PDB file of C-alpha atoms in Angstrom:
ATOM      1  CA  MET A 709     121.387  32.142  30.131  1.00 61.00           C
ATOM      2  CA  PRO A 710     117.995  32.772  28.548  1.00 72.00           C
ATOM      3  CA  TYR A 711     117.354  35.671  30.944  1.00 74.00           C
ATOM      4  CA  GLU A 712     119.044  38.814  32.245  1.00 81.00           C
ATOM      5  CA  VAL A 713     119.244  40.099  35.823  1.00 81.00           C
ATOM      6  CA  VAL A 714     119.227  43.763  36.795  1.00 85.00           C
ATOM      7  CA  TRP A 715     120.077  44.638  40.395  1.00 85.00           C
ATOM      8  CA  VAL A 716     118.256  47.719  41.653  1.00 88.00           C
ATOM      9  CA  PRO A 717     119.844  48.560  45.017  1.00 86.00           C
ATOM     10  CA  ILE A 718     117.440  50.304  47.384  1.00 86.00           C
ATOM     11  CA  VAL A 719     118.787  52.295  50.324  1.00 83.00           C
ATOM     12  CA  ASP A 720     116.042  53.925  52.328  1.00 77.00           C
ATOM     13  CA  PRO A 721     116.423  56.561  53.461  1.00 77.00           C
ATOM     14  CA  ILE A 722     118.894  57.537  50.739  1.00 82.00           C
ATOM     15  CA  GLU A 723     120.319  60.187  53.053  1.00 82.00           C
ATOM     16  CA  ASP A 724     121.939  57.378  55.066  1.00 82.00           C
ATOM     17  CA  PHE A 725     123.819  56.279  51.953  1.00 83.00           C
ATOM     18  CA  GLU A 726     124.863  59.802  51.024  1.00 84.00           C
ATOM     19  CA  ARG A 727     126.296  60.477  54.505  1.00 87.00           C
ATOM     20  CA  SER A 728     128.086  57.172  54.956  1.00 88.00           C
ATOM     21  CA  PRO A 729     131.333  56.463  53.090  1.00 90.00           C
ATOM     22  CA  SER A 730     131.401  52.986  54.680  1.00 89.00           C
ATOM     23  CA  LEU A 731     127.952  52.207  53.242  1.00 87.00           C
ATOM     24  CA  GLN A 732     129.115  53.464  49.846  1.00 89.00           C
ATOM     25  CA  ASN A 733     132.201  51.233  50.060  1.00 91.00           C
ATOM     26  CA  LYS A 734     130.031  48.261  51.057  1.00 90.00           C
ATOM     27  CA  PHE A 735     127.797  48.916  48.043  1.00 88.00           C
ATOM     28  CA  GLU A 736     130.816  49.004  45.700  1.00 90.00           C
ATOM     29  CA  ALA A 737     132.152  45.771  47.200  1.00 91.00           C
ATOM     30  CA  LEU A 738     128.777  44.091  46.551  1.00 88.00           C
ATOM     31  CA  ARG A 739     128.355  45.528  43.070  1.00 89.00           C
ATOM     32  CA  GLU A 740     131.849  44.919  41.731  1.00 90.00           C
ATOM     33  CA  PRO A 741     131.799  41.089  41.405  1.00 90.00           C
ATOM     34  CA  MET A 742     128.192  40.861  40.160  1.00 87.00           C
ATOM     35  CA  PRO A 743     127.892  39.267  36.711  1.00 86.00           C
ATOM     36  CA  TRP A 744     124.606  41.025  35.956  1.00 86.00           C
ATOM     37  CA  TYR A 745     123.482  44.537  35.214  1.00 89.00           C
ATOM     38  CA  THR A 746     123.312  46.964  38.123  1.00 89.00           C
ATOM     39  CA  VAL A 747     122.170  50.487  38.757  1.00 88.00           C
ATOM     40  CA  ASP A 748     125.410  52.422  39.285  1.00 87.00           C
ATOM     41  CA  SER A 749     124.322  54.001  42.552  1.00 88.00           C
ATOM     42  CA  PRO A 750     121.301  53.902  44.870  1.00 88.00           C
ATOM     43  CA  LYS A 751     121.300  57.718  44.558  1.00 88.00           C
ATOM     44  CA  LEU A 752     120.002  57.327  40.983  1.00 89.00           C
ATOM     45  CA  ILE A 753     116.792  55.630  42.129  1.00 89.00           C
ATOM     46  CA  GLU A 754     114.137  58.254  42.729  1.00 90.00           C
ATOM     47  CA  ARG A 755     111.805  58.084  45.716  1.00 89.00           C
ATOM     48  CA  HIS A 756     108.680  57.455  43.582  1.00 91.00           C
ATOM     49  CA  VAL A 757     110.388  54.370  42.105  1.00 90.00           C
ATOM     50  CA  VAL A 758     110.955  52.997  45.612  1.00 89.00           C
ATOM     51  CA  GLU A 759     107.324  53.751  46.496  1.00 90.00           C
ATOM     52  CA  PHE A 760     106.189  51.922  43.341  1.00 91.00           C
ATOM     53  CA  MET A 761     108.261  48.896  44.347  1.00 89.00           C
ATOM     54  CA  ARG A 762     106.784  48.952  47.851  1.00 89.00           C
ATOM     55  CA  GLU A 763     103.185  49.267  46.652  1.00 89.00           C
ATOM     56  CA  ARG A 764     103.200  47.118  43.526  1.00 89.00           C
ATOM     57  CA  TRP A 765     105.844  44.517  44.346  1.00 87.00           C
ATOM     58  CA  HIS A 766     105.472  44.516  48.151  1.00 86.00           C
ATOM     59  CA  PHE A 767     109.152  45.359  48.639  1.00 85.00           C
ATOM     60  CA  MET A 768     109.825  45.556  52.397  1.00 84.00           C
ATOM     61  CA  ASN A 769     113.608  46.076  52.706  1.00 80.00           C
ATOM     62  CA  LYS A 770     114.404  42.410  52.016  1.00 83.00           C
ATOM     63  CA  PRO A 771     115.762  41.287  48.647  1.00 85.00           C
ATOM     64  CA  ILE A 772     113.148  40.306  46.064  1.00 84.00           C
ATOM     65  CA  LEU A 773     113.464  39.039  42.501  1.00 84.00           C
ATOM     66  CA  VAL A 774     110.706  40.389  40.288  1.00 87.00           C
ATOM     67  CA  VAL A 775     110.449  38.585  36.956  1.00 85.00           C
ATOM     68  CA  LEU A 776     109.247  40.392  33.855  1.00 84.00           C
ATOM     69  CA  ASP A 777     108.353  38.572  30.655  1.00 80.00           C
ATOM     70  CA  PRO A 778     109.665  39.803  27.268  1.00 81.00           C
ATOM     71  CA  GLN A 779     106.678  42.162  27.012  1.00 85.00           C
ATOM     72  CA  GLY A 780     107.464  43.747  30.398  1.00 84.00           C
ATOM     73  CA  ASN A 781     104.560  42.093  32.220  1.00 85.00           C
ATOM     74  CA  GLU A 782     105.121  40.744  35.717  1.00 84.00           C
ATOM     75  CA  ALA A 783     105.554  36.987  35.583  1.00 82.00           C
ATOM     76  CA  SER A 784     106.401  36.671  39.284  1.00 82.00           C
ATOM     77  CA  LEU A 785     106.502  39.265  42.043  1.00 82.00           C
ATOM     78  CA  ASN A 786     109.223  37.359  43.856  1.00 81.00           C
ATOM     79  CA  ALA A 787     111.042  34.423  42.295  1.00 81.00           C
ATOM     80  CA  LEU A 788     113.865  34.592  44.831  1.00 81.00           C
ATOM     81  CA  HIS A 789     112.366  31.707  46.776  1.00 77.00           C
ATOM     82  CA  MET A 790     112.135  29.616  43.603  1.00 76.00           C
ATOM     83  CA  ILE A 791     115.835  30.302  42.998  1.00 78.00           C
ATOM     84  CA  TRP A 792     116.728  29.234  46.560  1.00 76.00           C
ATOM     85  CA  ILE A 793     114.838  25.976  46.059  1.00 73.00           C
ATOM     86  CA  TRP A 794     115.509  25.072  42.410  1.00 73.00           C
ATOM     87  CA  GLY A 795     118.447  27.256  41.337  1.00 75.00           C
ATOM     88  CA  THR A 796     118.459  28.331  37.704  1.00 72.00           C
ATOM     89  CA  GLU A 797     116.290  25.321  36.828  1.00 73.00           C
ATOM     90  CA  ALA A 798     113.373  27.395  38.146  1.00 73.00           C
ATOM     91  CA  PHE A 799     113.490  29.350  34.856  1.00 74.00           C
ATOM     92  CA  PRO A 800     111.159  30.793  33.526  1.00 72.00           C
ATOM     93  CA  PHE A 801     110.345  31.746  37.159  1.00 71.00           C
ATOM     94  CA  THR A 802     106.604  31.874  36.624  1.00 68.00           C
ATOM     95  CA  ARG A 803     103.879  31.236  39.152  1.00 56.00           C
ATOM     96  CA  ALA A 804     103.345  27.786  37.670  1.00 48.00           C
ATOM     97  CA  PRO A 805     104.462  24.932  39.932  1.00 46.00           C
ATOM     98  CA  THR A 806     108.165  24.186  39.559  1.00 42.00           C
ATOM     99  CA  ALA A 807     108.295  20.779  41.245  1.00 43.00           C
ATOM    100  CA  LYS A 808     109.896  18.107  39.119  1.00 46.00           C
ATOM    101  CA  ASP A 809     110.173  14.365  39.432  1.00 44.00           C
ATOM    102  CA  SER A 810     113.582  14.300  41.087  1.00 49.00           C
ATOM    103  CA  ASN A 811     113.781  10.639  42.158  1.00 50.00           C
ATOM    104  CA  VAL A 812     115.320  11.673  45.480  1.00 50.00           C
ATOM    105  CA  LYS A 813     115.808   8.926  48.062  1.00 52.00           C
ATOM    106  CA  LEU A 814     114.607   9.981  51.486  1.00 49.00           C
ATOM    107  CA  GLN A 815     117.056  10.267  54.360  1.00 56.00           C
ATOM    108  CA  MET A 816     116.812  11.855  57.758  1.00 59.00           C
ATOM    109  CA  ALA A 817     119.274  14.431  59.032  1.00 62.00           C
ATOM    110  CA  TYR A 818     119.413  16.608  62.113  1.00 62.00           C
ATOM    111  CA  VAL A 819     119.844  20.200  60.954  1.00 64.00           C
ATOM    112  CA  GLY A 820     119.754  22.124  64.192  1.00 64.00           C
ATOM    113  CA  LYS A 821     117.238  24.858  64.818  1.00 64.00           C
ATOM    114  CA  ARG A 822     116.301  27.948  62.905  1.00 61.00           C
ATOM    115  CA  ASN A 823     117.235  29.992  65.968  1.00 62.00           C
ATOM    116  CA  HIS A 824     120.985  29.474  66.291  1.00 59.00           C
ATOM    117  CA  SER A 825     121.115  30.979  69.790  1.00 64.00           C
ATOM    118  CA  HIS A 826     120.951  27.436  71.181  1.00 68.00           C
ATOM    119  CA  ARG A 827     124.402  26.523  69.835  1.00 71.00           C
ATOM    120  CA  GLU A 828     125.466  24.355  72.779  1.00 74.00           C
ATOM    121  CA  GLN A 829     122.230  22.353  72.693  1.00 74.00           C
ATOM    122  CA  ILE A 830     122.534  21.909  68.914  1.00 72.00           C
ATOM    123  CA  ARG A 831     126.160  20.770  69.311  1.00 74.00           C
ATOM    124  CA  ARG A 832     125.235  18.183  71.998  1.00 77.00           C
ATOM    125  CA  ILE A 833     122.369  16.773  69.945  1.00 74.00           C
ATOM    126  CA  SER A 834     124.528  16.616  66.803  1.00 73.00           C
ATOM    127  CA  GLU A 835     127.246  14.754  68.699  1.00 76.00           C
ATOM    128  CA  ALA A 836     124.711  12.274  70.111  1.00 76.00           C
ATOM    129  CA  VAL A 837     123.221  11.639  66.667  1.00 72.00           C
ATOM    130  CA  ARG A 838     126.679  10.934  65.224  1.00 74.00           C
ATOM    131  CA  ALA A 839     127.953   8.925  68.229  1.00 77.00           C
ATOM    132  CA  GLU A 840     124.903   6.652  68.302  1.00 74.00           C
ATOM    133  CA  ASN A 841     124.787   6.447  64.499  1.00 73.00           C
ATOM    134  CA  LEU A 842     121.106   7.457  64.532  1.00 67.00           C
ATOM    135  CA  SER A 843     121.269   9.298  61.217  1.00 68.00           C
ATOM    136  CA  HIS A 844     123.201  12.202  59.726  1.00 68.00           C
ATOM    137  CA  SER A 845     123.853  15.514  61.426  1.00 67.00           C
ATOM    138  CA  TRP A 846     125.083  18.695  59.817  1.00 68.00           C
ATOM    139  CA  ALA A 847     127.757  20.053  62.109  1.00 67.00           C
ATOM    140  CA  GLU A 848     128.587  23.032  59.903  1.00 72.00           C
ATOM    141  CA  PRO A 849     126.500  26.066  61.013  1.00 72.00           C
ATOM    142  CA  ALA A 850     126.502  27.456  57.458  1.00 76.00           C
ATOM    143  CA  LEU A 851     124.826  24.285  56.158  1.00 76.00           C
ATOM    144  CA  MET A 852     122.192  24.520  58.888  1.00 75.00           C
ATOM    145  CA  TRP A 853     121.548  28.170  58.044  1.00 77.00           C
ATOM    146  CA  PHE A 854     121.263  27.325  54.347  1.00 80.00           C
ATOM    147  CA  PHE A 855     118.763  24.542  55.113  1.00 80.00           C
ATOM    148  CA  TRP A 856     116.533  26.838  57.170  1.00 79.00           C
ATOM    149  CA  ALA A 857     116.788  29.635  54.587  1.00 82.00           C
ATOM    150  CA  ARG A 858     115.658  27.253  51.827  1.00 82.00           C
ATOM    151  CA  LEU A 859     112.856  25.886  53.987  1.00 79.00           C
ATOM    152  CA  GLU A 860     111.668  29.432  54.645  1.00 81.00           C
ATOM    153  CA  SER A 861     111.849  30.078  50.894  1.00 81.00           C
ATOM    154  CA  MET A 862     109.622  27.057  50.280  1.00 78.00           C
ATOM    155  CA  LEU A 863     107.107  28.488  52.725  1.00 77.00           C
ATOM    156  CA  TYR A 864     107.130  31.882  51.007  1.00 76.00           C
ATOM    157  CA  SER A 865     106.816  30.200  47.621  1.00 75.00           C
ATOM    158  CA  LYS A 866     103.794  28.256  48.896  1.00 72.00           C
ATOM    159  CA  ILE A 867     102.256  31.472  50.248  1.00 72.00           C
ATOM    160  CA  GLN A 868     102.911  33.286  46.966  1.00 71.00           C
ATOM    161  CA  LEU A 869     101.197  30.512  45.025  1.00 67.00           C
ATOM    162  CA  GLY A 870      98.180  30.911  47.306  1.00 65.00           C
ATOM    163  CA  LYS A 871      98.547  27.442  48.763  1.00 61.00           C
ATOM    164  CA  ALA A 872      99.327  28.434  52.335  1.00 59.00           C
ATOM    165  CA  ASP A 873      97.099  27.017  55.022  1.00 60.00           C
ATOM    166  CA  ASP A 874      96.957  28.813  58.371  1.00 60.00           C
ATOM    167  CA  HIS A 875      96.160  25.483  60.037  1.00 62.00           C
ATOM    168  CA  ASP A 876      99.047  23.559  58.456  1.00 64.00           C
ATOM    169  CA  GLU A 877     100.674  21.774  61.431  1.00 62.00           C
ATOM    170  CA  VAL A 878     104.038  21.331  59.693  1.00 59.00           C
ATOM    171  CA  ARG A 879     104.198  25.007  58.728  1.00 60.00           C
ATOM    172  CA  THR A 880     103.238  26.100  62.233  1.00 61.00           C
ATOM    173  CA  SER A 881     105.884  23.878  63.850  1.00 59.00           C
ATOM    174  CA  ILE A 882     108.561  25.129  61.438  1.00 57.00           C
ATOM    175  CA  LEU A 883     107.754  28.740  62.199  1.00 58.00           C
ATOM    176  CA  LEU A 884     107.911  28.081  65.936  1.00 57.00           C
ATOM    177  CA  THR A 885     111.273  26.281  65.772  1.00 53.00           C
TER     178      THR A 885
END
């Protein structure tokens, strides 16, 4: 890989981590299989570092992927959404558009709803789509979740690039789904 990843685990407030052996065990279970560099413990990250990340990088307790160029300058404040969409092909993870000519043939598929609380309704619709051979339907809930997570990542990527439109009908309907 032409890049390195460093995981900086933030636990705020840190006192929760220090008092909770189960949280410490969960951290170790996450850290152990990671192929990249990690900070050994959230306890090593000082409060002013967390504040810097909140102010400068807009960290709000959700994972972000800040990209620094070889000189240490910020190339992207959050490339995580690019990774969800393009995988490692998004490298060098800059703000420049990452769309490529992919020659993808269009198909239609029913992928449920973003809100999975309507499981029975989603199941009935999926069965009808398959039974009547209307198109494809993803029956696996994990695939539906992954679809909606990637779609949300595309939205955040569009917002980050400054191309979001508050009056975009497609965006509005996706957010209300």
